[in-house]
Amino acid sequence: MDIPNRVIGRLSAYRRHLRRWLSEGREQVYSHDLATQEGITPAQVRRDLMTIGYTGSPARGYDVHGLLTRIGELLDPRPDEGIILIGAGRLGRAMLDYLAAQHPEYPVRAAIDNDPELVGRVIHGCRCHADGDLEDIIRDEQVTIGIVAVPADSAQDVADRLVRAGIRGLLNFAPVRLRVPAGVYTQDLDIAVSLEKVAFLARGQAKAQETHE
Amino acid sequence: MDIPNRVIGRLSAYRRHLRRWLSEGREQVYSHDLATQEGITPAQVRRDLMTIGYTGSPARGYDVHGLLTRIGELLDPRPDEGIILIGAGRLGRAMLDYLAAQHPEYPVRAAIDNDPELVGRVIHGCRCHADGDLEDIIRDEQVTIGIVAVPADSAQDVADRLVRAGIRGLLNFAPVRLRVPAGVYTQDLDIAVSLEKVAFLARGQAKAQETHE
DNA sequence: CTGTGTGAATTTTTTCACAGCG
DNA sequence: CGCTGTGAAAAAATTCACACAG
């Protein structure tokens, strides 16, 4: 199966609403319920669910629990897909805080920082290791995903080391485009780019709003 | 003029490379230079520059300084487009830190938090105000952009207040889709969504990598 | 009626491919 | 040549619109 990245992003968003509704005791939803929440068309929601092979009923819509299960099969983090954080500066620690509080299901195995002050400390339940331990941790702890939260000028070096150590995916906060070989995937989250987009849009010089990415 | 959001994102990225090259004394670049850096095709770069009406020369490519100026006209923050940060928690403070250090050109006028412990403190050169001051600050200090870094359950309330006070654009870190009236633009940056995308991509279940969004 | 599932149409985005220039 | 600028083609994403079901 082959699901476009865009669809994955929307599924992730749908899931939030479904979880909320489930916790409120709601058992069925219509495509327009999800569409309204996300500001998209019902047709798009149906198309997305078609893409993942989930079907509803014209009479009752989609089953909340069943759809959550289906999306979970695709998106749930797996225990053997460990995460490592590189760079425990302000942003890195904010990430650890956020993940520990909001997403305990993510297996963040370790943080790495070259500040001796931080090494050995446990930050939000995650131990901070020295820079040189990076390779060992990835190999020993089933880490497949790296979160890069280091300054721009060391981001590519870090990425190269992660790739050599066998990482599969990178979430990059540094304001550079990481160059990785085929088979390794990066998602760049550049805050300055997003701010510039908002500033431009806010000036009313473009036509539409957009999400994530 | 009407420039798609996607193009804005790429222009922002091009600018980083152009600045670096300018500081290295380079005066001309070819579309393939930018394309290589961003992992896209030269045709796309040329198309983007065509969109913003910038032309180069077949012999020498594009003028680094001139192109930077053109992109700056579109993207540079303006002094009367103030920014306000709502929520000076860990993520909000990481943002202030990042902006103060990397983007001093952004006029962050104030932070807002309802923690009395924070109110009155100056964080990275930015004063933290009480929750109730939100409306006054927006009206008095030419604030047009809001950065929402509050918990999910208060994000929509905050957004509503910002909209009523006349905000034009929102950068939202809360894991909810903000509902705003036409004319106000939001850019959602949901870290959990990005992580889920990376995890999915890293599993090798999709075909391509993608940036920002 | 009010929904879903989906082929077809449309719109948007990206790439191709080539004329024209120094 | 090797590049830009750009129509035209292709690909991708989104929306339309309608058969069918309860």
Coordinates of C-alpha atoms in Angstrom, one line a residue, chain A:
Chain A
M1 CA 0.0 0.0 0.0
D2 CA 1.1 3.5 -0.7
I3 CA -0.3 6.4 1.1
P4 CA 0.7 10.0 0.2
N5 CA 2.3 12.1 2.9
R6 CA -0.5 14.6 2.8
V7 CA -3.0 11.9 3.6
I8 CA -0.9 10.7 6.5
G9 CA -1.0 14.3 7.9
R10 CA -4.8 14.4 7.7
L11 CA -5.2 11.0 9.2
S12 CA -3.2 12.1 12.2
A13 CA -5.5 15.1 12.5
Y14 CA -8.7 13.0 12.1
R15 CA -7.5 10.7 14.9
R16 CA -7.5 13.6 17.4
H17 CA -11.1 14.3 16.8
L18 CA -12.1 10.6 16.8
R19 CA -10.4 10.1 20.1
R20 CA -12.2 13.1 21.6
W21 CA -15.5 11.9 20.3
L22 CA -14.9 8.4 21.5
S23 CA -14.2 9.7 25.0
E24 CA -17.5 11.5 24.8
G25 CA -19.2 8.3 24.0
R26 CA -19.9 9.0 20.3
E27 CA -19.9 5.9 18.2
Q28 CA -20.5 7.1 14.6
V29 CA -19.3 10.1 12.6
Y30 CA -20.1 11.4 9.1
S31 CA -17.5 12.6 6.7
H32 CA -18.8 16.1 7.2
D33 CA -18.1 16.0 10.9
L34 CA -14.4 15.4 10.3
A35 CA -14.4 17.8 7.4
T36 CA -15.9 20.6 9.5
Q37 CA -13.3 20.2 12.2
E38 CA -10.5 20.3 9.7
G39 CA -11.9 22.9 7.4
I40 CA -11.8 20.7 4.3
T41 CA -14.5 19.1 2.2
P42 CA -16.4 16.0 3.1
A43 CA -15.3 14.6 -0.3
Q44 CA -11.7 14.8 0.7
V45 CA -12.4 13.0 4.0
R46 CA -14.1 10.2 2.1
R47 CA -11.3 10.1 -0.4
D48 CA -8.8 9.8 2.4
L49 CA -10.6 7.0 4.1
M50 CA -11.0 5.2 0.7
T51 CA -7.2 5.5 0.4
I52 CA -6.7 3.5 3.6
G53 CA -9.5 1.1 2.7
Y54 CA -11.9 2.0 5.4
T55 CA -15.6 2.0 4.6
G56 CA -18.6 3.4 6.4
S57 CA -22.3 3.0 5.9
P58 CA -24.5 5.5 4.2
A59 CA -26.9 5.3 7.0
R60 CA -24.7 5.7 10.0
G61 CA -21.4 7.1 8.6
Y62 CA -18.1 5.7 10.0
D63 CA -17.6 3.7 13.1
V64 CA -15.4 5.8 15.5
H65 CA -13.7 2.9 17.1
G66 CA -13.1 0.9 14.0
L67 CA -11.7 3.9 12.2
L68 CA -9.4 4.7 15.1
T69 CA -8.1 1.2 15.0
R70 CA -7.5 1.3 11.3
I71 CA -5.6 4.7 11.6
G72 CA -3.7 3.3 14.5
E73 CA -2.5 0.4 12.5
L74 CA -0.9 2.9 10.2
L75 CA 0.3 5.6 12.6
D76 CA 0.9 4.1 16.0
P77 CA 4.5 4.2 17.0
R78 CA 5.9 0.7 17.5
P79 CA 8.0 -0.3 20.5
D80 CA 10.9 -1.3 18.3
E81 CA 11.0 2.1 16.6
G82 CA 12.9 4.1 19.2
I83 CA 13.5 7.8 19.1
I84 CA 16.7 9.7 19.9
L85 CA 16.9 13.4 20.5
I86 CA 20.0 15.2 19.4
G87 CA 20.5 18.5 21.1
A88 CA 19.0 19.1 24.5
G89 CA 18.9 22.9 24.3
R90 CA 15.9 24.9 24.9
L91 CA 14.0 23.5 21.9
G92 CA 15.1 20.0 22.5
R93 CA 14.0 20.1 26.2
A94 CA 10.7 21.6 25.1
M95 CA 10.3 18.6 22.8
L96 CA 11.0 16.2 25.6
D97 CA 8.6 17.9 27.9
Y98 CA 5.9 17.9 25.2
L99 CA 6.4 14.3 24.3
A100 CA 6.5 13.1 27.9
A101 CA 3.4 15.0 28.8
Q102 CA 1.3 14.6 25.6
H103 CA 2.7 11.5 23.9
P104 CA 4.1 9.0 26.4
E105 CA 3.5 6.4 23.7
Y106 CA 6.6 7.6 21.8
P107 CA 9.6 5.6 22.9
V108 CA 12.2 8.4 23.3
R109 CA 15.3 6.3 24.3
A110 CA 17.8 9.0 24.9
A111 CA 18.9 12.6 24.5
I112 CA 22.4 13.6 23.3
D113 CA 24.2 16.8 24.0
N114 CA 27.7 17.9 24.0
D115 CA 27.3 20.2 27.0
P116 CA 29.0 18.4 29.9
E117 CA 26.6 20.2 32.2
L118 CA 23.7 18.2 30.7
V119 CA 25.3 14.8 30.3
G120 CA 24.1 12.4 32.9
R121 CA 21.0 14.4 33.8
V122 CA 17.6 12.9 33.3
I123 CA 15.3 15.3 31.6
H124 CA 11.6 14.5 31.7
G125 CA 12.4 10.9 32.2
C126 CA 15.0 10.8 29.4
R127 CA 18.7 10.4 30.1
C128 CA 21.1 12.8 28.5
H129 CA 24.2 11.2 27.0
A130 CA 27.5 12.4 25.7
D131 CA 27.9 13.1 22.1
G132 CA 30.1 10.1 21.5
D133 CA 27.5 7.7 22.7
L134 CA 25.2 8.4 19.7
E135 CA 26.2 5.5 17.6
D136 CA 26.1 2.9 20.4
I137 CA 22.7 4.0 21.6
I138 CA 21.2 3.8 18.1
R139 CA 22.6 0.3 17.6
D140 CA 21.8 -1.0 21.0
E141 CA 18.4 0.5 21.6
Q142 CA 16.5 -0.1 18.4
V143 CA 16.4 3.6 17.5
T144 CA 15.0 4.3 14.0
I145 CA 14.0 7.9 14.3
G146 CA 16.1 10.9 15.2
I147 CA 14.9 14.4 16.3
V148 CA 17.5 16.9 15.3
A149 CA 17.4 20.0 17.5
V150 CA 21.0 21.3 17.2
P151 CA 22.2 24.5 15.7
A152 CA 22.2 24.9 11.9
D153 CA 25.9 24.5 11.5
S154 CA 26.1 21.1 13.0
A155 CA 22.8 19.7 11.8
Q156 CA 24.2 18.1 8.6
D157 CA 27.1 16.5 10.5
V158 CA 24.7 15.1 13.1
A159 CA 22.5 13.8 10.3
D160 CA 25.4 12.1 8.6
R161 CA 26.3 10.3 11.8
L162 CA 22.8 9.3 12.4
V163 CA 22.5 7.9 8.8
R164 CA 25.7 6.0 9.1
A165 CA 24.5 4.5 12.4
G166 CA 21.4 3.3 10.6
I167 CA 18.7 5.8 11.3
R168 CA 15.5 5.5 9.1
G169 CA 13.8 8.9 9.6
L170 CA 14.7 12.4 10.8
L171 CA 12.6 15.2 12.2
N172 CA 14.7 18.3 11.7
F173 CA 14.2 21.6 13.5
A174 CA 17.5 23.1 12.3
P175 CA 17.0 25.7 9.6
V176 CA 18.8 23.7 6.9
R177 CA 17.7 21.1 4.5
L178 CA 19.3 17.9 5.5
R179 CA 20.8 15.8 2.7
V180 CA 20.2 12.1 3.3
P181 CA 20.5 9.1 1.0
A182 CA 17.5 7.4 -0.5
G183 CA 15.7 5.2 2.0
V184 CA 16.1 7.7 4.8
Y185 CA 13.4 10.2 5.2
T186 CA 13.5 13.7 6.6
Q187 CA 10.8 16.0 7.7
D188 CA 11.9 19.6 8.1
L189 CA 10.1 21.8 10.5
D190 CA 11.5 25.2 10.1
I191 CA 9.9 27.7 12.4
A192 CA 11.3 30.7 10.6
V193 CA 9.8 29.6 7.3
S194 CA 6.4 29.1 9.0
L195 CA 6.6 32.6 10.6
E196 CA 7.4 34.1 7.2
K197 CA 4.5 32.3 5.7
V198 CA 2.2 33.7 8.3
A199 CA 3.5 37.2 8.0
F200 CA 3.0 37.1 4.3
L201 CA -0.4 35.6 4.5
A202 CA -1.4 38.1 7.2
R203 CA -0.6 40.9 4.8
G204 CA -3.3 39.6 2.6
Q205 CA -1.0 39.0 -0.3
A206 CA -2.0 35.4 -0.9
K207 CA -5.2 33.6 -1.2
A208 CA -5.5 30.6 1.1
Q209 CA -4.4 29.2 4.4
E210 CA -2.7 25.9 4.7
T211 CA -1.8 23.5 7.5
H212 CA 1.3 21.7 8.8
E213 CA 3.8 20.9 6.4

